[in-house]
Amino acid sequence: MLFRRISAALGVAGLLALPGTAAQASSATVSEPDLAPAVAVQVAPSVQDSAYLKAAHQVNLAEITLGRIAWSTTQNPELKDLAAALMRDHIRMDADLYTTARKLRVILPTAPTPAQQALVKSYESAAAATFDTYFISTQLTAHREALKLTSTQTSAGSESSVKALAAEAQPIIARHQDMLLAASKTDAGGRQS
């Protein structure tokens, strides 16, 4: 009778904690693995995968900011469309990247790299007459580097979700590069040269 009152008041977990109770006598019948909680082991992403997530996030942050500056600065309708595409696509890619980084518990930087921040400042201070040419040339360089980054990740990465992000980003970045090349062949009024 006493046993029932104790077990009702403390529950099974309370009985296991009491010294010299029936729990000790019955512990021989309970196997140890049954007492261990089921824990999902999360494997940390590789250095390559973490580095890619951080670098790609910084590229996205920079491209969104640079696209916004270009969109508000240029008078060329083709370049305005290009800037809008850069912002839209990099916002979408960064949303997917952020979700993956969060699942993998990778802490992302809060700002672009110092070099990317310097580029933002140079865009903000660029003369309107030369802005379009400057924007296109620097963006071609940035997108070449971004393509190298994604290519390295798809070949050297180990986490499948991060490799998939890089593989999905490659054609988008390549399309941006094609758009930039086409824009480089037009003058400030949007005409083919």
mmCIF file of C-alpha atoms in Angstrom:
data_model
loop_
_atom_site.group_PDB
_atom_site.id
_atom_site.type_symbol
_atom_site.label_atom_id
_atom_site.label_comp_id
_atom_site.label_asym_id
_atom_site.label_seq_id
_atom_site.Cartn_x
_atom_site.Cartn_y
_atom_site.Cartn_z
ATOM 1 C CA MET A 1 0.000 0.000 0.000
ATOM 2 C CA LEU A 2 2.792 2.395 0.869
ATOM 3 C CA PHE A 3 4.442 1.575 -2.455
ATOM 4 C CA ARG A 4 1.330 2.642 -4.388
ATOM 5 C CA ARG A 5 1.066 5.976 -2.529
ATOM 6 C CA ILE A 6 4.736 6.771 -3.181
ATOM 7 C CA SER A 7 4.575 5.824 -6.854
ATOM 8 C CA ALA A 8 1.384 7.848 -7.336
ATOM 9 C CA ALA A 9 2.870 10.889 -5.619
ATOM 10 C CA LEU A 10 6.314 10.761 -7.227
ATOM 11 C CA GLY A 11 5.685 8.968 -10.456
ATOM 12 C CA VAL A 12 8.056 6.436 -11.961
ATOM 13 C CA ALA A 13 10.891 8.978 -12.249
ATOM 14 C CA GLY A 14 10.603 9.728 -8.539
ATOM 15 C CA LEU A 15 10.848 6.043 -7.707
ATOM 16 C CA LEU A 16 14.030 5.692 -9.698
ATOM 17 C CA ALA A 17 15.595 8.473 -7.628
ATOM 18 C CA LEU A 18 14.662 7.003 -4.230
ATOM 19 C CA PRO A 19 17.451 4.988 -2.624
ATOM 20 C CA GLY A 20 16.642 1.513 -1.378
ATOM 21 C CA THR A 21 13.227 1.247 -3.057
ATOM 22 C CA ALA A 22 11.674 -1.256 -5.345
ATOM 23 C CA ALA A 23 13.199 0.682 -8.239
ATOM 24 C CA GLN A 24 16.608 -0.725 -7.400
ATOM 25 C CA ALA A 25 15.224 -4.241 -7.259
ATOM 26 C CA SER A 26 13.537 -3.878 -10.630
ATOM 27 C CA SER A 27 16.496 -2.136 -12.299
ATOM 28 C CA ALA A 28 17.875 -5.509 -13.296
ATOM 29 C CA THR A 29 14.883 -6.033 -15.565
ATOM 30 C CA VAL A 30 15.138 -2.634 -17.268
ATOM 31 C CA SER A 31 17.873 -2.507 -19.854
ATOM 32 C CA GLU A 32 20.100 0.551 -19.929
ATOM 33 C CA PRO A 33 19.349 1.574 -23.542
ATOM 34 C CA ASP A 34 15.649 1.866 -22.634
ATOM 35 C CA LEU A 35 16.509 4.563 -20.102
ATOM 36 C CA ALA A 36 18.653 6.619 -22.477
ATOM 37 C CA PRO A 37 16.731 9.377 -24.247
ATOM 38 C CA ALA A 38 16.646 9.313 -28.017
ATOM 39 C CA VAL A 39 18.829 12.207 -29.160
ATOM 40 C CA ALA A 40 19.383 13.174 -32.756
ATOM 41 C CA VAL A 41 23.048 13.891 -33.258
ATOM 42 C CA GLN A 42 23.649 16.990 -35.372
ATOM 43 C CA VAL A 43 26.912 16.872 -37.240
ATOM 44 C CA ALA A 44 28.548 20.257 -37.673
ATOM 45 C CA PRO A 45 29.066 21.347 -41.285
ATOM 46 C CA SER A 46 32.595 21.223 -42.668
ATOM 47 C CA VAL A 47 34.858 24.260 -42.708
ATOM 48 C CA GLN A 48 34.269 24.484 -46.485
ATOM 49 C CA ASP A 49 30.482 24.435 -46.083
ATOM 50 C CA SER A 50 30.502 27.049 -43.292
ATOM 51 C CA ALA A 51 32.880 29.288 -45.217
ATOM 52 C CA TYR A 52 30.688 29.076 -48.319
ATOM 53 C CA LEU A 53 27.526 29.971 -46.386
ATOM 54 C CA LYS A 54 29.224 32.994 -44.822
ATOM 55 C CA ALA A 55 30.848 34.214 -48.051
ATOM 56 C CA ALA A 56 27.715 33.691 -50.159
ATOM 57 C CA HIS A 57 25.631 35.538 -47.568
ATOM 58 C CA GLN A 58 28.026 38.489 -47.724
ATOM 59 C CA VAL A 59 27.859 38.436 -51.535
ATOM 60 C CA ASN A 60 24.070 38.499 -51.336
ATOM 61 C CA LEU A 61 24.056 41.389 -48.850
ATOM 62 C CA ALA A 62 26.439 43.356 -51.057
ATOM 63 C CA GLU A 63 24.541 42.644 -54.285
ATOM 64 C CA ILE A 64 21.230 43.710 -52.754
ATOM 65 C CA THR A 65 22.750 47.001 -51.596
ATOM 66 C CA LEU A 66 24.670 47.593 -54.831
ATOM 67 C CA GLY A 67 21.594 46.793 -56.913
ATOM 68 C CA ARG A 68 19.547 49.282 -54.901
ATOM 69 C CA ILE A 69 22.159 52.001 -55.467
ATOM 70 C CA ALA A 70 22.307 51.232 -59.194
ATOM 71 C CA TRP A 71 18.527 51.211 -59.502
ATOM 72 C CA SER A 72 18.231 54.642 -57.913
ATOM 73 C CA THR A 73 21.264 56.151 -59.702
ATOM 74 C CA THR A 74 21.070 55.038 -63.341
ATOM 75 C CA GLN A 75 18.892 56.598 -65.996
ATOM 76 C CA ASN A 76 19.370 53.608 -68.340
ATOM 77 C CA PRO A 77 16.143 51.512 -68.347
ATOM 78 C CA GLU A 78 18.054 48.317 -69.198
ATOM 79 C CA LEU A 79 20.388 48.852 -66.260
ATOM 80 C CA LYS A 80 17.432 49.633 -63.983
ATOM 81 C CA ASP A 81 15.903 46.279 -64.958
ATOM 82 C CA LEU A 82 19.237 44.570 -64.352
ATOM 83 C CA ALA A 83 19.590 46.196 -60.925
ATOM 84 C CA ALA A 84 16.047 45.098 -60.026
ATOM 85 C CA ALA A 85 16.853 41.517 -61.112
ATOM 86 C CA LEU A 86 20.026 41.526 -59.000
ATOM 87 C CA MET A 87 18.124 42.674 -55.923
ATOM 88 C CA ARG A 88 15.230 40.258 -56.439
ATOM 89 C CA ASP A 89 17.402 37.205 -57.135
ATOM 90 C CA HIS A 90 19.912 37.850 -54.354
ATOM 91 C CA ILE A 91 17.100 38.405 -51.829
ATOM 92 C CA ARG A 92 15.599 35.028 -52.802
ATOM 93 C CA MET A 93 18.957 33.236 -52.762
ATOM 94 C CA ASP A 94 19.797 34.743 -49.372
ATOM 95 C CA ALA A 95 16.475 33.657 -47.890
ATOM 96 C CA ASP A 96 17.207 30.040 -48.873
ATOM 97 C CA LEU A 97 20.792 30.343 -47.658
ATOM 98 C CA TYR A 98 19.670 31.784 -44.323
ATOM 99 C CA THR A 99 17.265 28.889 -43.778
ATOM 100 C CA THR A 100 19.995 26.336 -44.501
ATOM 101 C CA ALA A 101 22.543 28.123 -42.295
ATOM 102 C CA ARG A 102 20.056 28.220 -39.448
ATOM 103 C CA LYS A 103 19.362 24.487 -39.721
ATOM 104 C CA LEU A 104 23.103 23.807 -39.678
ATOM 105 C CA ARG A 105 23.639 26.322 -36.858
ATOM 106 C CA VAL A 106 26.080 28.422 -38.841
ATOM 107 C CA ILE A 107 26.213 32.008 -37.616
ATOM 108 C CA LEU A 108 26.231 34.350 -40.588
ATOM 109 C CA PRO A 109 28.032 37.711 -40.713
ATOM 110 C CA THR A 110 25.856 40.792 -40.326
ATOM 111 C CA ALA A 111 27.539 42.881 -43.019
ATOM 112 C CA PRO A 112 29.381 42.544 -46.322
ATOM 113 C CA THR A 113 33.173 42.244 -46.315
ATOM 114 C CA PRO A 114 35.250 45.426 -45.963
ATOM 115 C CA ALA A 115 36.037 45.286 -49.708
ATOM 116 C CA GLN A 116 32.329 45.006 -50.532
ATOM 117 C CA GLN A 117 31.555 47.888 -48.174
ATOM 118 C CA ALA A 118 34.222 49.983 -49.911
ATOM 119 C CA LEU A 119 32.551 49.219 -53.242
ATOM 120 C CA VAL A 120 29.231 50.430 -51.820
ATOM 121 C CA LYS A 121 30.886 53.721 -50.831
ATOM 122 C CA SER A 122 32.475 54.100 -54.252
ATOM 123 C CA TYR A 123 29.073 53.513 -55.934
ATOM 124 C CA GLU A 124 27.511 56.143 -53.696
ATOM 125 C CA SER A 125 30.160 58.695 -54.644
ATOM 126 C CA ALA A 126 30.461 57.802 -58.362
ATOM 127 C CA ALA A 127 29.631 60.483 -60.888
ATOM 128 C CA ALA A 128 26.319 59.969 -62.667
ATOM 129 C CA ALA A 129 27.988 60.278 -66.082
ATOM 130 C CA THR A 130 30.315 57.327 -65.467
ATOM 131 C CA PHE A 131 28.213 55.299 -63.048
ATOM 132 C CA ASP A 132 26.762 52.831 -65.575
ATOM 133 C CA THR A 133 30.149 51.833 -66.986
ATOM 134 C CA TYR A 134 31.650 51.569 -63.503
ATOM 135 C CA PHE A 135 28.711 49.501 -62.237
ATOM 136 C CA ILE A 136 28.884 47.041 -65.138
ATOM 137 C CA SER A 137 32.651 46.539 -64.948
ATOM 138 C CA THR A 138 32.706 45.992 -61.186
ATOM 139 C CA GLN A 139 29.670 43.716 -61.314
ATOM 140 C CA LEU A 140 31.235 41.562 -64.034
ATOM 141 C CA THR A 141 34.236 41.065 -61.742
ATOM 142 C CA ALA A 142 32.025 40.363 -58.719
ATOM 143 C CA HIS A 143 29.932 37.817 -60.611
ATOM 144 C CA ARG A 144 33.036 36.037 -61.935
ATOM 145 C CA GLU A 145 34.201 35.675 -58.323
ATOM 146 C CA ALA A 146 30.746 34.511 -57.221
ATOM 147 C CA LEU A 147 30.744 31.851 -59.961
ATOM 148 C CA LYS A 148 34.134 30.606 -58.720
ATOM 149 C CA LEU A 149 32.773 30.492 -55.171
ATOM 150 C CA THR A 150 29.752 28.402 -56.167
ATOM 151 C CA SER A 151 31.806 26.150 -58.423
ATOM 152 C CA THR A 152 34.245 25.412 -55.593
ATOM 153 C CA GLN A 153 31.361 24.619 -53.244
ATOM 154 C CA THR A 154 29.653 22.242 -55.647
ATOM 155 C CA SER A 155 32.899 20.316 -56.137
ATOM 156 C CA ALA A 156 34.488 20.515 -52.666
ATOM 157 C CA GLY A 157 31.515 20.836 -50.313
ATOM 158 C CA SER A 158 30.382 17.926 -48.192
ATOM 159 C CA GLU A 159 26.940 18.939 -46.854
ATOM 160 C CA SER A 160 24.314 18.091 -49.477
ATOM 161 C CA SER A 161 22.004 21.009 -48.604
ATOM 162 C CA VAL A 162 24.842 23.523 -48.992
ATOM 163 C CA LYS A 163 26.007 21.944 -52.252
ATOM 164 C CA ALA A 164 22.424 22.156 -53.509
ATOM 165 C CA LEU A 165 22.320 25.889 -52.665
ATOM 166 C CA ALA A 166 25.500 26.454 -54.664
ATOM 167 C CA ALA A 167 24.186 24.398 -57.578
ATOM 168 C CA GLU A 168 20.948 26.416 -57.595
ATOM 169 C CA ALA A 169 22.861 29.716 -57.415
ATOM 170 C CA GLN A 170 25.197 28.961 -60.336
ATOM 171 C CA PRO A 171 22.709 29.426 -63.191
ATOM 172 C CA ILE A 172 21.276 32.568 -61.576
ATOM 173 C CA ILE A 173 24.722 34.128 -61.231
ATOM 174 C CA ALA A 174 25.597 33.060 -64.793
ATOM 175 C CA ARG A 175 22.377 34.712 -66.032
ATOM 176 C CA HIS A 176 23.341 37.902 -64.184
ATOM 177 C CA GLN A 177 26.740 37.782 -65.848
ATOM 178 C CA ASP A 178 25.103 37.387 -69.279
ATOM 179 C CA MET A 179 22.834 40.347 -68.535
ATOM 180 C CA LEU A 180 25.852 42.409 -67.493
ATOM 181 C CA LEU A 181 27.709 41.465 -70.685
ATOM 182 C CA ALA A 182 24.699 42.472 -72.790
ATOM 183 C CA ALA A 183 24.431 45.756 -70.879
ATOM 184 C CA SER A 184 28.139 46.436 -71.433
ATOM 185 C CA LYS A 185 27.450 46.500 -75.172
ATOM 186 C CA THR A 186 24.860 49.298 -74.850
ATOM 187 C CA ASP A 187 25.408 53.015 -74.334
ATOM 188 C CA ALA A 188 23.935 55.173 -71.546
ATOM 189 C CA GLY A 189 20.690 55.579 -73.496
ATOM 190 C CA GLY A 190 20.169 51.828 -73.734
ATOM 191 C CA ARG A 191 21.173 51.524 -77.397
ATOM 192 C CA GLN A 192 23.432 48.761 -78.747
ATOM 193 C CA SER A 193 26.950 49.979 -79.514
#
